[in-house]
Tab-separated table of C-alpha atoms in Angstrom:
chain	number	residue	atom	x	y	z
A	1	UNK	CA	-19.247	-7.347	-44.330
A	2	UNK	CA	-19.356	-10.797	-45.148
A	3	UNK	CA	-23.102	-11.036	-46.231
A	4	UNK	CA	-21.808	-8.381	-49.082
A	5	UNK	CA	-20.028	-10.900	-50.523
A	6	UNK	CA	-22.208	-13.539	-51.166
A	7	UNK	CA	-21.857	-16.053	-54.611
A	8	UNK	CA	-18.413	-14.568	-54.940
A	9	UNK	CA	-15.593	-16.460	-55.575
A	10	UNK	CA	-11.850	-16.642	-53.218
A	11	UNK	CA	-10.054	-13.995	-56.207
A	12	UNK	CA	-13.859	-11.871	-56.151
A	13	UNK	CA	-13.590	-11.249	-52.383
A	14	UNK	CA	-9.804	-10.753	-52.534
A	15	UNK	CA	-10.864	-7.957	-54.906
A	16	UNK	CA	-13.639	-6.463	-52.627
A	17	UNK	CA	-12.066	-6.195	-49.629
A	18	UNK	CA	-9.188	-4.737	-51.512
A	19	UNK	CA	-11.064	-2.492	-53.050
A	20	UNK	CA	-12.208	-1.763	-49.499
A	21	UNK	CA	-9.260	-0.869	-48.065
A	22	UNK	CA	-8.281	1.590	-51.030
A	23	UNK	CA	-5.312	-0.893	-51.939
A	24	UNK	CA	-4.118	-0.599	-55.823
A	25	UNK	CA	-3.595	-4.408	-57.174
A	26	UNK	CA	0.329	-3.261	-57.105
A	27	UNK	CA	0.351	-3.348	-53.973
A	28	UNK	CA	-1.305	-5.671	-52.222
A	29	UNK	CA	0.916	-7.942	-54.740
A	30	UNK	CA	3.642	-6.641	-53.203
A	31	UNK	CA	2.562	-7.098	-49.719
A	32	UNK	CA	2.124	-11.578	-50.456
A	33	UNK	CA	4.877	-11.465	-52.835
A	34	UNK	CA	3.167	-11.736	-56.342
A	35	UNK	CA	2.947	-9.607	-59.630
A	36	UNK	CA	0.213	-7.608	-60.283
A	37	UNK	CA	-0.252	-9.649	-63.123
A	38	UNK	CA	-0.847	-12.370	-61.065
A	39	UNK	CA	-3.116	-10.919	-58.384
A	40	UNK	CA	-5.318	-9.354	-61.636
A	41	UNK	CA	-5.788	-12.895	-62.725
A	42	UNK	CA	-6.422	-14.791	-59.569
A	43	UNK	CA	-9.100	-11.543	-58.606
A	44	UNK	CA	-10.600	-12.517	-62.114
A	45	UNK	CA	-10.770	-16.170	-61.687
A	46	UNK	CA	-8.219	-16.875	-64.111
A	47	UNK	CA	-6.218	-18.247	-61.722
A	48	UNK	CA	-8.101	-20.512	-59.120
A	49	UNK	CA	-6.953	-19.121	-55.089
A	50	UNK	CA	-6.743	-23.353	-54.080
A	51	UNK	CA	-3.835	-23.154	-51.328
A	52	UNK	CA	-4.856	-22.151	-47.984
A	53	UNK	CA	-1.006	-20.705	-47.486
A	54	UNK	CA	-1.855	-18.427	-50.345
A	55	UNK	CA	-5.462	-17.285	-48.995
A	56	UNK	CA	-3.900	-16.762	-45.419
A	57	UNK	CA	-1.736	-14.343	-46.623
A	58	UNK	CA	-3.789	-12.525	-48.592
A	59	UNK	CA	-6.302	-12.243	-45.795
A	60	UNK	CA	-3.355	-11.082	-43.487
A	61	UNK	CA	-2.065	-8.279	-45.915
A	62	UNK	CA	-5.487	-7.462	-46.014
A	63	UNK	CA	-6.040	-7.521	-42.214
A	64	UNK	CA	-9.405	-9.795	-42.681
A	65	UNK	CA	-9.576	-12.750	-41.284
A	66	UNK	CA	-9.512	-16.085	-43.116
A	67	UNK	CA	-12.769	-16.898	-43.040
A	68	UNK	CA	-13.766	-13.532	-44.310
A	69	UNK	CA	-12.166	-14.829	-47.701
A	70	UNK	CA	-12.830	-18.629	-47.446
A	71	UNK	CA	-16.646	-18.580	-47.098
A	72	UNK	CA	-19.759	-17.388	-45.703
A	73	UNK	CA	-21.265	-18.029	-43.189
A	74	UNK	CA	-24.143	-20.063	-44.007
A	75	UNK	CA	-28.159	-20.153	-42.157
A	76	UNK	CA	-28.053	-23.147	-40.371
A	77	UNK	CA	-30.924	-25.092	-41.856
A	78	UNK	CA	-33.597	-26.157	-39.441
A	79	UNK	CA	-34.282	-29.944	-39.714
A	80	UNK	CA	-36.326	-32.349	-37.570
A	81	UNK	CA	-33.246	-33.311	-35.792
A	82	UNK	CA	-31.725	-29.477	-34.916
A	83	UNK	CA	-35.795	-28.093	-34.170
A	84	UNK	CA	-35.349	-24.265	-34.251
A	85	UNK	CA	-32.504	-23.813	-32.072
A	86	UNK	CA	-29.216	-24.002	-34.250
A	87	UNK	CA	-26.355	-22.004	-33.484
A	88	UNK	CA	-27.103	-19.200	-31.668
A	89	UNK	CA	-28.261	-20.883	-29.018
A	90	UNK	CA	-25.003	-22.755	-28.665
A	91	UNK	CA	-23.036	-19.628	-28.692
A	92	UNK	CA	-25.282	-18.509	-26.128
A	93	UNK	CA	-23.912	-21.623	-23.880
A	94	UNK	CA	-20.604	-21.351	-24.386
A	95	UNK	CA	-20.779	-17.259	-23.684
A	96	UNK	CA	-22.978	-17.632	-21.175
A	97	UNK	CA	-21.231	-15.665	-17.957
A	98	UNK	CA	-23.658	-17.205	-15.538
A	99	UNK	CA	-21.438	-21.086	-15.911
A	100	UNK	CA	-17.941	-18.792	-15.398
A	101	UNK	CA	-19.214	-16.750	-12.661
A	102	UNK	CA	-18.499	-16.999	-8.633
A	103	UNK	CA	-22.512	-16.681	-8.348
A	104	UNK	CA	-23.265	-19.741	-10.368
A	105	UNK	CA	-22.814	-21.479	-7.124
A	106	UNK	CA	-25.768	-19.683	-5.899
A	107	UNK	CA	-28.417	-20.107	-8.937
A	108	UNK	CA	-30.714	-23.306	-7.525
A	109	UNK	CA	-30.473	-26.077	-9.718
A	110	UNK	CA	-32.206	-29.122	-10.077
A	111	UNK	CA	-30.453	-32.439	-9.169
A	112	UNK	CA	-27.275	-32.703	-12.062
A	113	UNK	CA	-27.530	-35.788	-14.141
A	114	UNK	CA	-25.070	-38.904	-13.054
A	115	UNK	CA	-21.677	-38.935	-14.546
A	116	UNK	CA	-22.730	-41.710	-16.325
A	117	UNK	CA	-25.470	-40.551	-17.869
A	118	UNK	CA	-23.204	-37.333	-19.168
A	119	UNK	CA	-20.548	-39.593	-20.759
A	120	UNK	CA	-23.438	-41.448	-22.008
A	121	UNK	CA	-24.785	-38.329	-23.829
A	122	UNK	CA	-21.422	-36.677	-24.832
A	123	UNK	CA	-20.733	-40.580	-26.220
A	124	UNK	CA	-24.429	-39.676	-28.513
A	125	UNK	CA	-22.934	-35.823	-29.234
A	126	UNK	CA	-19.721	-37.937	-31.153
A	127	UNK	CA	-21.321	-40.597	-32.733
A	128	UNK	CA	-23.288	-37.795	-34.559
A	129	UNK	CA	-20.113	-35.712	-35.385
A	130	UNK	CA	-18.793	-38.964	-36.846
A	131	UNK	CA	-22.151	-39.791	-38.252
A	132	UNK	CA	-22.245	-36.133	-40.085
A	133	UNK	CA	-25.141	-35.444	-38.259
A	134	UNK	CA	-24.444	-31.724	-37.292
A	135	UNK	CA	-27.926	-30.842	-36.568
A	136	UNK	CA	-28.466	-33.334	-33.594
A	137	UNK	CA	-25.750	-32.367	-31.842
A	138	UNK	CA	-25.861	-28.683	-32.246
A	139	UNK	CA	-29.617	-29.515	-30.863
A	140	UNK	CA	-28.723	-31.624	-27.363
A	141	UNK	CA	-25.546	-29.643	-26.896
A	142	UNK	CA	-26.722	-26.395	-25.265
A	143	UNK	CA	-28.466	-28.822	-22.626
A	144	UNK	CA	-25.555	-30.531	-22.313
A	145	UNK	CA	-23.183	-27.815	-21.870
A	146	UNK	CA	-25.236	-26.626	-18.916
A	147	UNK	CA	-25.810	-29.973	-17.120
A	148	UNK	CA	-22.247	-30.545	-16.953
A	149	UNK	CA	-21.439	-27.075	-15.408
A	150	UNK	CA	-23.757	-27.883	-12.930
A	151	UNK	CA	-22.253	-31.636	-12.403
A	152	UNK	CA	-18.904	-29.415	-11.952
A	153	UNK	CA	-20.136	-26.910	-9.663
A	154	UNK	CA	-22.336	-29.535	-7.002
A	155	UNK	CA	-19.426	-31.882	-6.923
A	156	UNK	CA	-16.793	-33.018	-4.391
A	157	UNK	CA	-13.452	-33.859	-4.208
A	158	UNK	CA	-12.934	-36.855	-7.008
A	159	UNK	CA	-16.462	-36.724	-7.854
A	160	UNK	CA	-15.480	-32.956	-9.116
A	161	UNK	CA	-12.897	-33.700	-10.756
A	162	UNK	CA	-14.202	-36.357	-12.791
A	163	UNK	CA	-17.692	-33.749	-13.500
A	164	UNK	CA	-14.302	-31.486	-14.501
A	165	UNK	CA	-13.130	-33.996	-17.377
A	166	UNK	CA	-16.605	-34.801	-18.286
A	167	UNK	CA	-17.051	-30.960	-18.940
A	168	UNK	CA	-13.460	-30.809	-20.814
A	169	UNK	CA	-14.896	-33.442	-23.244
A	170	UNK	CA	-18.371	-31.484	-23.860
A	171	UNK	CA	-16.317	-28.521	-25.291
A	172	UNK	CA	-14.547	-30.269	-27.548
A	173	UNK	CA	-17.006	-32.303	-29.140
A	174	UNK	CA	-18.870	-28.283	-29.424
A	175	UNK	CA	-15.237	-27.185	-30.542
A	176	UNK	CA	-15.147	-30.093	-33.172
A	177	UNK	CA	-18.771	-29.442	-34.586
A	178	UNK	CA	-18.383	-25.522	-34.700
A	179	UNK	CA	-15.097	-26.260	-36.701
A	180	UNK	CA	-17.131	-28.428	-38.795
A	181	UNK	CA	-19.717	-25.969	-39.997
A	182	UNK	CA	-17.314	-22.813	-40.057
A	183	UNK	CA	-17.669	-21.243	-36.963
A	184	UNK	CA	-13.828	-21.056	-36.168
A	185	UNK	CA	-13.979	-18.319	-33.973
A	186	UNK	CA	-16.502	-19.575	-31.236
A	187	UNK	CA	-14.800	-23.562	-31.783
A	188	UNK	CA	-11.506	-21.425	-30.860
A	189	UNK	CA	-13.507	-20.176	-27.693
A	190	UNK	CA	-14.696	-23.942	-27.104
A	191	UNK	CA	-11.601	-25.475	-27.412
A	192	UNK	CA	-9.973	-22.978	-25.047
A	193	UNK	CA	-12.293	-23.357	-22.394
A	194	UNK	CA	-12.468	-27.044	-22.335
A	195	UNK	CA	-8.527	-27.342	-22.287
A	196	UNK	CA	-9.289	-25.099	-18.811
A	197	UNK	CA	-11.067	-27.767	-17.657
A	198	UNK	CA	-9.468	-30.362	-18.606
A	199	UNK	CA	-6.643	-29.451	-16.676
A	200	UNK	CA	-8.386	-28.852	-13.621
A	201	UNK	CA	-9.243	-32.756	-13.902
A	202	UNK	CA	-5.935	-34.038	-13.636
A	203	UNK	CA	-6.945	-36.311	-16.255
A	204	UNK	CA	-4.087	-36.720	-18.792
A	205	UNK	CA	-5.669	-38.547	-20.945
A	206	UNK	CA	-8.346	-35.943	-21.710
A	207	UNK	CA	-5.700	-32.870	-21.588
A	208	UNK	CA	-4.427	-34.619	-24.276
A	209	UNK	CA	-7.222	-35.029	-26.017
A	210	UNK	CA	-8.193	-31.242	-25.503
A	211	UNK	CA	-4.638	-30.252	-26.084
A	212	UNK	CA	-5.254	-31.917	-29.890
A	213	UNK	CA	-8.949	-30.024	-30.067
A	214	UNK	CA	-7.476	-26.614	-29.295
A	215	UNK	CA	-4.641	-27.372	-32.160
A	216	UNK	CA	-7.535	-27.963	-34.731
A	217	UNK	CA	-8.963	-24.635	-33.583
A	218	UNK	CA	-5.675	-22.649	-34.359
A	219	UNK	CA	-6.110	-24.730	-37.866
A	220	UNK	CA	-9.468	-23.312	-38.406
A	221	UNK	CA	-8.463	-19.811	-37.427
A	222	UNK	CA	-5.265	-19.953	-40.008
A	223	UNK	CA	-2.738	-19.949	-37.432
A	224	UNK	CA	-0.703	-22.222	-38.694
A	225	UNK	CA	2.935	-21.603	-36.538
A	226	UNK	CA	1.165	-21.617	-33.367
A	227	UNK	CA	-0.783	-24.543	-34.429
A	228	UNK	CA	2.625	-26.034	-35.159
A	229	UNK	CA	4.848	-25.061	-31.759
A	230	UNK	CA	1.517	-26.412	-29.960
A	231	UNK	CA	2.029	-29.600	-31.308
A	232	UNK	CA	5.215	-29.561	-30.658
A	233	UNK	CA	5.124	-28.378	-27.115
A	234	UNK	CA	1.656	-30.773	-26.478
A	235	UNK	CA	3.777	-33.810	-27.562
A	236	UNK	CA	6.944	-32.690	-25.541
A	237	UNK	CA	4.279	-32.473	-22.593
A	238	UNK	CA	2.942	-36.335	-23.177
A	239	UNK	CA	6.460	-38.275	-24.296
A	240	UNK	CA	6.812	-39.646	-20.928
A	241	UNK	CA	4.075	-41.880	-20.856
A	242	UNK	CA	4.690	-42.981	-24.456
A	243	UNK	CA	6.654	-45.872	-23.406
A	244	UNK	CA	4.079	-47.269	-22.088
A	245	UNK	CA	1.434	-45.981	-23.964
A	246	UNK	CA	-2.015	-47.252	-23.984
A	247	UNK	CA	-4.183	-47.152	-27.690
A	248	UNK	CA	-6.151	-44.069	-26.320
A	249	UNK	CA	-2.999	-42.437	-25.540
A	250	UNK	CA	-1.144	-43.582	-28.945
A	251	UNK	CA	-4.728	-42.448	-31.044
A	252	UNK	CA	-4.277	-38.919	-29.482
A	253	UNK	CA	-0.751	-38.680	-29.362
A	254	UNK	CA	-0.714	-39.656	-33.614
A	255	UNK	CA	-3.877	-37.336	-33.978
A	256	UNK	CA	-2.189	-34.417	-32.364
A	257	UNK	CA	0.775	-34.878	-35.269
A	258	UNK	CA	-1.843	-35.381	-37.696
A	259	UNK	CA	-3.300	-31.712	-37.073
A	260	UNK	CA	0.600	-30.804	-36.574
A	261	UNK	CA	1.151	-32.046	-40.505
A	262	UNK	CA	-1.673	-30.255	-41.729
A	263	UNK	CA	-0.910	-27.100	-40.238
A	264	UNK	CA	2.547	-27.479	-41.327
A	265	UNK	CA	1.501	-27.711	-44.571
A	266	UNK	CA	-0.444	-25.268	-44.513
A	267	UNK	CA	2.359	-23.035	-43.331
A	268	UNK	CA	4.034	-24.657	-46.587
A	269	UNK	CA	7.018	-26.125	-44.414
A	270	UNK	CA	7.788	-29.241	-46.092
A	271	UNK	CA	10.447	-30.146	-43.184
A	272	UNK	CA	7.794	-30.359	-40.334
A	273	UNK	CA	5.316	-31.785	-42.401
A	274	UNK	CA	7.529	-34.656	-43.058
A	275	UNK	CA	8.631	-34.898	-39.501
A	276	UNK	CA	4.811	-34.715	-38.043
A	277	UNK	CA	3.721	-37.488	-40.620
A	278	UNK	CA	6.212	-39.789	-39.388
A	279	UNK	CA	5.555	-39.692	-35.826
A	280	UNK	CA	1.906	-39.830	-36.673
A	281	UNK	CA	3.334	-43.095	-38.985
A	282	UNK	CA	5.107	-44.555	-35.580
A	283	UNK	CA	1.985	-44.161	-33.286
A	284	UNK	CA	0.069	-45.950	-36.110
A	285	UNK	CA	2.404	-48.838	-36.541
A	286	UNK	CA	2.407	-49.160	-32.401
A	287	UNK	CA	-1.747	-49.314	-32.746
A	288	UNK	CA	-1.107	-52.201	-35.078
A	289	UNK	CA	-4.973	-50.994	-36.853
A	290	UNK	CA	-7.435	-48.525	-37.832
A	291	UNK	CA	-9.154	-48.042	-34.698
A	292	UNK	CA	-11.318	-45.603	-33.030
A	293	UNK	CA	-10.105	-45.078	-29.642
A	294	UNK	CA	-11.196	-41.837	-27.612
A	295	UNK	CA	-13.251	-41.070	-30.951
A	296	UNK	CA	-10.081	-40.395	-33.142
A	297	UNK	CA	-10.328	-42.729	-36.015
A	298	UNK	CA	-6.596	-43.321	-35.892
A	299	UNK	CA	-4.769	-45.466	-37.788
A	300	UNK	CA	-3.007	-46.152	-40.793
A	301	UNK	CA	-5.721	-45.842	-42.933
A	302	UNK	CA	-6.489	-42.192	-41.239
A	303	UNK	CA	-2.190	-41.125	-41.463
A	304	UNK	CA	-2.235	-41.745	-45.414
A	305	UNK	CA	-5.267	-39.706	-45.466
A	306	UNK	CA	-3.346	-37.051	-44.310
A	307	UNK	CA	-0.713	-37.430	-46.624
A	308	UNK	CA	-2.879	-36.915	-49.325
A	309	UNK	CA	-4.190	-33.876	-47.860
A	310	UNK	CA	-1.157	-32.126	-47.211
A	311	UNK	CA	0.029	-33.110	-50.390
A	312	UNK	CA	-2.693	-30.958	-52.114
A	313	UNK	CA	-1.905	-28.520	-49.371
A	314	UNK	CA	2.033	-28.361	-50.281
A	315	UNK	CA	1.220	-28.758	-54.214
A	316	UNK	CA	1.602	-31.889	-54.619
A	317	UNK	CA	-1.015	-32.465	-56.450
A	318	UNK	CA	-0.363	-35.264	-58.657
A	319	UNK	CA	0.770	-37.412	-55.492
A	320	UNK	CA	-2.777	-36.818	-54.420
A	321	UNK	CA	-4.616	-37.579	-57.433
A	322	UNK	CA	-1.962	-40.865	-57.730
A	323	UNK	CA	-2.936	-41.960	-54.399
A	324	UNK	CA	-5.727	-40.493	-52.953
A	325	UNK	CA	-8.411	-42.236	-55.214
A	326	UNK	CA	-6.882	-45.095	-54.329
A	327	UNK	CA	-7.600	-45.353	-50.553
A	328	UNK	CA	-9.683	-47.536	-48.722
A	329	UNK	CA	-11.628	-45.700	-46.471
A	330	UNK	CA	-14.801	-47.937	-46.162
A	331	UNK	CA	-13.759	-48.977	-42.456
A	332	UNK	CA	-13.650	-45.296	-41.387
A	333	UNK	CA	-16.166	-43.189	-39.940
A	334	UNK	CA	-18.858	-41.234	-42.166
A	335	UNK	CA	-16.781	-37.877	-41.024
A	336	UNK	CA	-13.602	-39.527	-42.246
A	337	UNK	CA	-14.497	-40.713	-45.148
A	338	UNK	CA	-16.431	-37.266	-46.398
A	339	UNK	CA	-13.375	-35.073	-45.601
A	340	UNK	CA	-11.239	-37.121	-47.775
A	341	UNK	CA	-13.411	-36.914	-50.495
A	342	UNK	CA	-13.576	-33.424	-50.692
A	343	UNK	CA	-9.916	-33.863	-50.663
A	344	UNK	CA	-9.615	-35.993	-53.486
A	345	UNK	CA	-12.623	-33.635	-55.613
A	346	UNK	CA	-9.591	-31.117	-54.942
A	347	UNK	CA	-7.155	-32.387	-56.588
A	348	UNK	CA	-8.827	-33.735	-59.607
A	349	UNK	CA	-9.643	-30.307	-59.606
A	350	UNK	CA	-6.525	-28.756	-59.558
A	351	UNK	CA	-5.779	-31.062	-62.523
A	352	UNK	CA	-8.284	-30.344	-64.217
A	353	UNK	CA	-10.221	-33.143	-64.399
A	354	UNK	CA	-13.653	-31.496	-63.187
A	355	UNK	CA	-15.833	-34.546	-64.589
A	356	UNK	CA	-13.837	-36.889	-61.908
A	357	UNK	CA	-13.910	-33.821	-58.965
A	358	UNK	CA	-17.774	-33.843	-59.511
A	359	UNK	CA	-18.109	-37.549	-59.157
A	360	UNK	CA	-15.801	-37.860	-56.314
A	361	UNK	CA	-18.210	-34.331	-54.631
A	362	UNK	CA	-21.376	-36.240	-55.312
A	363	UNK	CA	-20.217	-38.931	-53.485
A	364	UNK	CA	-19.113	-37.264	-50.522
A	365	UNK	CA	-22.379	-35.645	-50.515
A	366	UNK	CA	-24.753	-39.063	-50.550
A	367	UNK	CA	-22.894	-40.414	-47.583
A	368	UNK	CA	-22.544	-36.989	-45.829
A	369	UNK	CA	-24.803	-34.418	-46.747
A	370	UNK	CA	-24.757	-31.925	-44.303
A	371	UNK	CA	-20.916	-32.591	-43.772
A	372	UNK	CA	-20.674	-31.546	-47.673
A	373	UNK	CA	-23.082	-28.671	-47.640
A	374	UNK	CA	-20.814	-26.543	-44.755
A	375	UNK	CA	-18.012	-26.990	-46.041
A	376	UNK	CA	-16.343	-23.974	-47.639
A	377	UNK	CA	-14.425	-26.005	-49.914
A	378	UNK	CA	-17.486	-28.071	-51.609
A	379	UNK	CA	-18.843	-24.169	-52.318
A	380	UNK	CA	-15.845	-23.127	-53.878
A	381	UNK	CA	-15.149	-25.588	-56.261
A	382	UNK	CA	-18.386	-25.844	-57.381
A	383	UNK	CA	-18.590	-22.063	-58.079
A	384	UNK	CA	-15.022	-22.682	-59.922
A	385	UNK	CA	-16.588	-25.917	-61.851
A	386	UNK	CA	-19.464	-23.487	-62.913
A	387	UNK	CA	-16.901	-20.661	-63.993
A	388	UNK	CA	-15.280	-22.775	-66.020
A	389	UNK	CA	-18.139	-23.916	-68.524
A	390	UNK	CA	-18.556	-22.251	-71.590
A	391	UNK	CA	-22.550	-22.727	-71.259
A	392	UNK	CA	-24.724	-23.610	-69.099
A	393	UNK	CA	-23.765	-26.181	-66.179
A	394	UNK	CA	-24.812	-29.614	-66.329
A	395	UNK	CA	-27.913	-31.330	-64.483
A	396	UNK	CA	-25.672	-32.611	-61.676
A	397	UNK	CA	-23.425	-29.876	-61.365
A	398	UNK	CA	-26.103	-27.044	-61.822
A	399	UNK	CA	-28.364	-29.280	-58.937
A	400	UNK	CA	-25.262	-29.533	-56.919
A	401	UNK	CA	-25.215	-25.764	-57.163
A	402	UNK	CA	-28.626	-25.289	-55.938
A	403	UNK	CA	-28.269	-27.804	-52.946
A	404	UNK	CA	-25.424	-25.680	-51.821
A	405	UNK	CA	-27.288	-22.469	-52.235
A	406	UNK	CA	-25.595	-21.480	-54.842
A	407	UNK	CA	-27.492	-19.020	-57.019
């Protein structure tokens, strides 16, 4: 279905797959609690579809799932860092019965790789993600996915259970790049499984880092209250040890409240979001700095991030615009500072001030191209920015739009 909808806007797929389930604008307006009026508008781009809240319940009253409204899914581009085997083939790891099945013990294998050498490469896999460099690490990760099985199924006693964490971490750093370029459902899959494993190492440190991956993945999917009570019940699960706390455990333990918030948000519960920030606030204030401990990027600098972005989330708007220009985010990762970007290009866009959204875009996109270019939210606004002229687009915009594959 989704391929059908290509170039069209949030409101123009609202109105397709309405259309599709022989739904009169009355009322599927009655179903998300809006006039027709309203629905008629936001199908005709008069009114701009920019809070994720909104969208999810459309796509639920529609019974589609939010991605089927958010975006499409986009050809992987083949670069000299991916080579010609992009997604599919990492779908094809992660599905791959032969790593979940009893008879995997009997496939002959080659010697595994050392433990070291896997933490060594998963190390590579999330200085790319942080780099924005998508395309490497969808290339190596296949390979890596399978060595670590293997590491898993030839090892003994601690040795196992240590090839167990290592294989916990591979899945989420797959889980964290599949969320990345759209692919919610399989990073859902990812997430899931490497939780599984994660347990099975005893490690609490890296339960609790998979514990926070498989939150993000209920983000990406749009559920937002089981996003939430996971959170919660993840954070119930790890209090003891806050006490004594060590940075990796504070950075995951504030990054698990930071997905928390957002969800929250999202769910447009002002109460938790408030709540989540402020534990998120404590851990940060324990850390003392930005820091990037277990590859989180926590910190203070990382928290008021978020509160920009569930500002615009929550409509808050001007708050954003107030203070999201504002932030320093030069100590950050690339990944960081990308995603807030795009955040702040949001709300000068919801206040109409497309010339600074464009600027703030374009500069997202020079540090972080391919971080920009799959995200559904640099699509949208740019097909909004290009709605919105009276004539033709400008050079940057109209380039912009042709960079993104916008026709």
């Amino acid at each position: 279905m989704r391929g059908m909808t290509s170039n069209l806007s949030i409101g123009q797929r609202v109105a397709w797959y309405r259309r599709r389930r022989g739904m009169s604008q009355d009322v599927l307006a009655g179903l998300v609690g809006r006039t027709t009026d309203w629905l008629s508008k936001a199908e005709n781009d008069r009114i701009t579809l920019d809070r994720l809240s909104v969208i999810k319940s459309l796509a639920n009253a529609l019974d589609v799932s939010l991605g089927d409204l958010l975006a499409e899914p986009q050809l992987f581009e083949w670069t000299d860092e991916s080579g010609d085997r992009t997604i599919p083939a990492l779908r094809a790891a992660i599905t791959d019965y032969r790593q979940l099945s009893p008879m995997a013990e009997l496939i002959v294998n080659a010697e595994p790789p050392s433990l070291t050498a896997l933490t060594s490469a998963i190390d590579e896999v999330w200085r790319a993600y942080q780099g924005a460099k998508y395309s490497y690490a969808i290339r190596v990760l296949p390979g890596l996915i399978g060595e670590a099985h293997h590491a898993a199924r030839v090892g003994a006693g601690d040795t196992r259970l240590s090839a167990l964490g290592v294989l916990g971490q591979v899945y989420h750093a797959a889980a964290s790049i599949l969320t990345k370029v759209g692919e919610a459902d399989l990073a859902w899959i990812a997430a899931e499984r490497g939780l599984t494993f994660a347990r099975e190492s005893g490690d609490q440190l890296i339960t609790a880092s998979l514990l926070r991956c498989v939150t993000h993945a209920l983000l990406a999917n749009g559920r937002y209250a089981a996003a939430k009570q996971l959170t919660v019940d993840a954070a119930e699960l790890l209090s003891p040890g806050l006490p004594l706390a060590t940075p990796e455990l504070l950075s995951v333990y504030g990054t698990l409240y930071l997905a928390g918030a957002m969800a929250a948000a999202r769910d447009e519960d002002r109460e938790a979001t408030r709540a989540f920030l402020a534990e998120a606030w404590e851990s940060a204030a324990r850390l003392g700095r930005d820091a990037n401990y277990v590859w989180t990027a926590f910190g203070p600098t990382n928290v008021r991030i978020h509160e920009v972005a569930t500002a615009i989330e929550l409509g808050d708007t001007q708050v954003a615009v107030n203070v999201g220009p504002r932030l320093d985010t030069s100590g950050l990762p690339i990944e960081r500072r990308a995603r807030h970007g795009l955040a702040v290009a949001h709300a000068y866009s919801l206040r109409n001030r497309t010339d600074d959204a464009l600027t703030a875009l374009l500069e997202a996109e020079a540090i972080a191209p391919e971080q920009v270019r799959h995200h559904y939210l640099s699509r949208q606004l740019t097909m909004s920015w290009i709605r919105r002229q009276k004539g033709k687009p400008g050079f940057q915009l109209a380039s912009l739009a042709r960079r993104l594959n916008i026709v």
